[in-house]
Amino acid sequence: MSHSGAAEKVLGMDWSRRIGDPAEPVVDAESFSEMGGLGLDTNFVVVHGAGSFGHFQASRSGVHKGGLHSTLVKAGFVATRISVTSLNQEIVRALAKEGIPSVGMSPFACGWSTKQRNLVSANASQIIQSLHAGFVPVLHGDAVLDESLDCTILSGDVIIRHLAQLLSPKYVVFLTDVHGVYDRPPTDPNAVLLKEIEVDDNGSWSIVKPALQKGVEISVAAHDTTGGMETKILEAAAIARLGVDVYITKVGTEHSLRALKGDTSWEGWLGTVIRSSK
């Protein structure tokens, strides 16, 4: 995000007081007052999943299947939302400590809802206004109300696809714990990284690089209530059909840094590019 490539001095924005803190947080108000600007490109939207903070609660209680008449489901809905909003707060804190003006936004609190797990209401006006004001919105996968099922889980991948339709970004980046999409579970020593996938108008996709002799095998973890990598590929394909390139790569690497800058032309770049065949 830094215009200069690396910020000379990071002024943290997490002045919040945690429970148990003995003293008020230190605020360097003078340094902020002297700054002409942040020197950052804040035209980003961050969306994160629930991971171990939400999938366990949702799967154990059946929130993704609906049925708020069940006390277990209702309790699971509450537990899931506590978990995912807690994670969201930690991510916003981490960004704020690096001087990024991030603001957390929950789909449930913004009135997003589904019908038969398909998104039917998603007001993005607050997100758009926040971007215009120079903030970085941080959204997350969430438990939401469903017109048919009472409730379900709204995946962060689905949120990204909807935002791509509304905002027409230059590109979308999926950061994962592996280098991209493989032809089989990446734990398999024979797994091959799929470097480029093209999507046509009817939604079908084909592997451009490398040439494969066999098909693609995708597995989903038992606790994952939103479909894992399979959902990511389907949503990435839907985004690519909009004419927006999608990069899937490993977080915290040189490859993810290049992807976030939109620079994946480097020959040594490791990741998967999903784009329209047009």
Coordinates of C-alpha atoms in Angstrom, one line a residue:
M1 CA 0.0 0.0 0.0
S2 CA 2.9 2.3 0.6
H3 CA 3.6 4.8 -2.3
S4 CA 7.3 4.8 -1.6
G5 CA 7.6 1.0 -1.3
A6 CA 8.3 1.1 2.4
A7 CA 7.0 3.5 5.0
E8 CA 9.7 5.5 6.8
K9 CA 7.8 5.4 10.1
V10 CA 4.7 3.5 11.0
L11 CA 2.3 5.3 13.3
G12 CA 0.0 2.7 14.8
M13 CA -3.7 3.4 14.9
D14 CA -4.8 0.9 17.5
W15 CA -5.3 3.1 20.5
S16 CA -8.0 0.9 21.9
R17 CA -7.8 -0.4 25.4
R18 CA -8.0 -4.1 26.0
I19 CA -9.7 -5.6 29.1
G20 CA -7.1 -5.8 31.9
D21 CA -4.8 -3.1 30.5
P22 CA -3.4 -1.2 33.5
A23 CA -3.1 2.1 31.7
E24 CA -4.5 4.2 28.9
P25 CA -2.8 3.5 25.5
V26 CA -0.1 5.9 24.4
V27 CA -1.2 8.2 21.5
D28 CA 1.4 10.0 19.5
A29 CA -1.0 12.8 18.6
E30 CA 1.8 15.3 17.8
S31 CA 3.3 13.1 15.1
F32 CA -0.1 12.5 13.5
S33 CA -0.8 16.2 13.5
E34 CA 2.4 16.9 11.6
M35 CA 1.7 14.3 8.9
G36 CA 0.5 15.7 5.6
G37 CA -1.0 12.3 4.7
L38 CA -0.6 8.6 5.2
G39 CA 1.4 8.0 2.0
L40 CA -0.7 4.9 1.4
D41 CA -2.9 3.6 -1.4
T42 CA -5.9 2.7 0.7
N43 CA -8.1 1.7 -2.3
F44 CA -8.3 -1.9 -1.0
V45 CA -11.1 -4.1 0.4
V46 CA -10.0 -7.0 2.7
V47 CA -12.3 -10.0 3.1
H48 CA -11.2 -12.9 5.4
G49 CA -12.8 -16.2 6.2
A50 CA -13.7 -17.7 9.6
G51 CA -11.1 -20.5 9.8
S52 CA -10.9 -22.1 13.2
F53 CA -12.7 -19.1 14.7
G54 CA -16.1 -20.0 13.1
H55 CA -16.3 -23.2 11.1
F56 CA -16.2 -25.4 14.2
Q57 CA -19.1 -23.6 15.9
A58 CA -21.1 -23.5 12.8
S59 CA -20.6 -27.2 11.8
R60 CA -21.2 -28.5 15.4
S61 CA -24.5 -26.6 15.7
G62 CA -25.7 -26.9 12.1
V63 CA -26.0 -23.1 11.6
H64 CA -25.2 -23.6 7.8
K65 CA -28.3 -25.8 7.5
G66 CA -30.7 -23.4 9.1
G67 CA -33.6 -23.9 11.5
L68 CA -33.6 -21.2 14.2
H69 CA -36.5 -23.0 15.9
S70 CA -33.7 -25.3 17.3
T71 CA -32.1 -23.9 20.5
L72 CA -28.8 -25.6 19.4
V73 CA -28.9 -23.7 16.1
K74 CA -29.8 -20.4 17.7
A75 CA -27.0 -20.8 20.3
G76 CA -24.6 -21.8 17.5
F77 CA -25.5 -18.7 15.5
V78 CA -24.6 -16.5 18.5
A79 CA -21.4 -18.5 19.1
T80 CA -20.4 -18.3 15.5
R81 CA -20.9 -14.5 15.3
I82 CA -19.0 -14.0 18.5
S83 CA -16.1 -16.0 17.0
V84 CA -16.0 -14.4 13.6
T85 CA -16.4 -10.8 14.9
S86 CA -13.6 -11.5 17.4
L87 CA -11.3 -12.6 14.6
N88 CA -12.3 -9.6 12.5
Q89 CA -11.3 -7.3 15.4
E90 CA -7.9 -9.0 15.7
I91 CA -7.3 -8.5 12.0
V92 CA -8.4 -4.9 12.1
R93 CA -6.1 -4.4 15.1
A94 CA -3.1 -5.9 13.2
L95 CA -3.7 -3.7 10.2
A96 CA -4.2 -0.6 12.4
K97 CA -0.9 -1.3 14.2
E98 CA 0.8 -1.1 10.8
G99 CA -0.7 2.4 10.2
I100 CA -3.5 1.2 7.9
P101 CA -6.8 3.0 8.5
S102 CA -8.9 -0.2 8.6
V103 CA -12.5 -0.5 9.7
G104 CA -14.3 -3.8 10.4
M105 CA -17.7 -4.5 8.8
S106 CA -19.9 -7.5 9.4
P107 CA -22.3 -8.6 6.7
F108 CA -25.0 -9.5 9.3
A109 CA -24.8 -6.0 10.9
C110 CA -24.9 -4.4 7.4
G111 CA -28.2 -6.2 6.7
W112 CA -26.8 -8.8 4.2
S113 CA -29.1 -11.8 3.9
T114 CA -29.7 -14.9 1.8
K115 CA -32.5 -17.1 0.4
Q116 CA -31.7 -20.8 0.0
R117 CA -28.1 -19.7 0.7
N118 CA -28.1 -17.4 -2.3
L119 CA -27.3 -13.7 -1.6
V120 CA -30.5 -11.6 -2.0
S121 CA -29.8 -8.5 0.1
A122 CA -26.3 -6.9 0.2
N123 CA -26.2 -3.2 0.7
A124 CA -22.7 -2.0 0.0
S125 CA -23.2 1.7 0.4
Q126 CA -21.3 1.8 3.7
I127 CA -18.4 0.0 2.1
I128 CA -18.3 2.4 -0.8
Q129 CA -18.6 5.4 1.4
S130 CA -15.7 4.1 3.6
L131 CA -13.5 3.7 0.5
H132 CA -14.3 7.2 -0.6
A133 CA -13.4 8.5 2.9
G134 CA -10.0 6.7 2.7
F135 CA -10.7 3.8 4.9
V136 CA -9.9 0.1 4.2
P137 CA -13.1 -2.0 4.8
V138 CA -12.4 -5.4 6.4
L139 CA -15.3 -7.8 5.9
H140 CA -15.6 -11.5 6.9
G141 CA -17.5 -14.6 6.4
D142 CA -20.5 -14.5 8.7
A143 CA -23.7 -16.1 10.0
V144 CA -26.6 -14.4 8.4
L145 CA -30.4 -14.6 8.2
D146 CA -31.9 -16.7 5.4
E147 CA -35.5 -16.1 4.1
S148 CA -36.1 -19.8 3.5
L149 CA -33.8 -21.6 6.0
D150 CA -33.9 -19.0 8.8
C151 CA -30.1 -18.7 8.8
T152 CA -27.0 -19.9 7.1
I153 CA -23.3 -19.2 6.7
L154 CA -22.3 -16.5 4.1
S155 CA -18.8 -17.4 2.8
G156 CA -16.1 -14.7 2.4
D157 CA -15.6 -16.1 -1.1
V158 CA -19.2 -15.2 -2.0
I159 CA -18.8 -11.8 -0.5
I160 CA -15.8 -11.2 -2.7
R161 CA -17.7 -12.2 -5.8
H162 CA -20.6 -9.8 -5.0
L163 CA -18.1 -6.9 -4.3
A164 CA -16.3 -7.6 -7.6
Q165 CA -19.7 -7.2 -9.4
L166 CA -20.3 -3.9 -7.6
L167 CA -16.9 -2.3 -7.5
S168 CA -15.2 -3.7 -10.7
P169 CA -11.7 -3.9 -9.1
K170 CA -8.5 -4.2 -11.2
Y171 CA -7.9 -7.7 -9.8
V172 CA -8.8 -9.9 -6.9
V173 CA -6.3 -11.8 -4.8
F174 CA -7.0 -15.0 -2.7
L175 CA -4.4 -15.6 -0.1
T176 CA -4.2 -19.2 1.2
D177 CA -1.8 -21.5 3.0
V178 CA -0.6 -23.1 -0.3
H179 CA 0.8 -21.7 -3.5
G180 CA -2.5 -21.9 -5.5
V181 CA -4.8 -24.5 -7.0
Y182 CA -3.4 -28.0 -7.5
D183 CA -4.6 -30.9 -9.5
R184 CA -5.1 -32.9 -6.3
P185 CA -4.6 -32.2 -2.5
P186 CA -1.3 -30.3 -2.2
T187 CA -0.3 -32.7 0.6
D188 CA 0.1 -35.3 -2.2
P189 CA 3.8 -35.4 -3.3
N190 CA 2.7 -35.7 -6.9
A191 CA 0.4 -32.7 -6.8
V192 CA 0.9 -30.2 -9.7
L193 CA 0.3 -26.5 -9.3
L194 CA -2.1 -25.2 -11.9
K195 CA -0.6 -22.0 -13.2
E196 CA -3.3 -20.6 -15.4
I197 CA -7.1 -21.4 -15.7
E198 CA -9.4 -19.8 -18.3
V199 CA -13.1 -19.4 -17.8
D200 CA -15.6 -19.0 -20.7
D201 CA -18.9 -17.3 -20.9
N202 CA -21.0 -20.3 -19.7
G203 CA -18.8 -20.7 -16.6
S204 CA -16.9 -23.8 -17.7
W205 CA -13.1 -23.6 -17.1
S206 CA -10.1 -25.2 -18.7
I207 CA -6.5 -25.5 -17.6
V208 CA -4.1 -23.6 -19.8
K209 CA -0.9 -24.2 -17.9
P210 CA 0.4 -26.8 -17.4
A211 CA -1.0 -29.5 -19.7
L212 CA -2.4 -32.4 -17.6
Q213 CA -3.0 -36.0 -18.4
K214 CA -5.6 -36.5 -15.7
G215 CA -8.5 -34.5 -14.2
V216 CA -8.5 -32.4 -11.1
E217 CA -9.3 -33.8 -7.7
I218 CA -10.5 -31.4 -5.0
S219 CA -11.2 -32.3 -1.3
V220 CA -13.0 -30.3 1.4
A221 CA -12.2 -30.5 5.1
A222 CA -15.0 -32.0 7.1
H223 CA -15.4 -28.9 9.4
D224 CA -15.5 -26.4 6.5
T225 CA -19.1 -25.3 6.1
T226 CA -18.5 -23.1 3.0
G227 CA -16.8 -25.5 0.6
G228 CA -13.1 -24.9 1.0
M229 CA -11.0 -24.6 -2.2
E230 CA -13.9 -25.8 -4.4
T231 CA -16.0 -22.8 -3.5
K232 CA -13.0 -20.5 -4.0
I233 CA -12.5 -21.8 -7.6
L234 CA -16.2 -21.5 -8.4
E235 CA -16.4 -17.9 -7.1
A236 CA -13.0 -17.0 -8.7
A237 CA -14.4 -18.3 -12.0
A238 CA -17.5 -16.1 -11.6
I239 CA -15.3 -13.1 -10.9
A240 CA -13.1 -13.9 -14.0
R241 CA -16.3 -14.0 -16.1
L242 CA -16.7 -10.3 -15.1
G243 CA -13.3 -9.6 -16.8
V244 CA -11.5 -9.3 -13.5
D245 CA -8.3 -11.4 -13.1
V246 CA -8.0 -13.5 -10.0
Y247 CA -4.7 -14.5 -8.4
I248 CA -4.5 -17.4 -5.8
T249 CA -1.2 -17.7 -4.0
K250 CA 0.4 -18.3 -0.6
V251 CA 0.2 -15.6 2.1
G252 CA 3.3 -14.0 3.5
T253 CA 5.5 -14.7 0.5
E254 CA 7.2 -12.7 -2.3
H255 CA 4.5 -14.3 -4.5
S256 CA 1.7 -12.8 -2.5
L257 CA 3.3 -9.4 -2.4
R258 CA 3.6 -9.4 -6.2
A259 CA 0.0 -10.6 -6.5
L260 CA -1.2 -7.8 -4.3
K261 CA 0.6 -5.3 -6.6
G262 CA -1.0 -7.0 -9.6
D263 CA 2.4 -8.1 -10.9
T264 CA 2.3 -11.8 -11.7
S265 CA 4.3 -11.7 -14.9
W266 CA 7.5 -12.6 -13.2
E267 CA 8.7 -16.0 -14.5
G268 CA 9.3 -17.4 -11.0
W269 CA 5.9 -16.4 -9.6
L270 CA 4.1 -19.2 -7.9
G271 CA 0.4 -19.1 -7.9
T272 CA -2.7 -19.7 -10.0
V273 CA -4.2 -17.1 -12.4
I274 CA -7.9 -17.4 -13.2
R275 CA -9.0 -15.2 -16.0
S276 CA -11.6 -14.9 -18.7
S277 CA -11.0 -16.7 -22.0
K278 CA -12.0 -13.5 -23.9

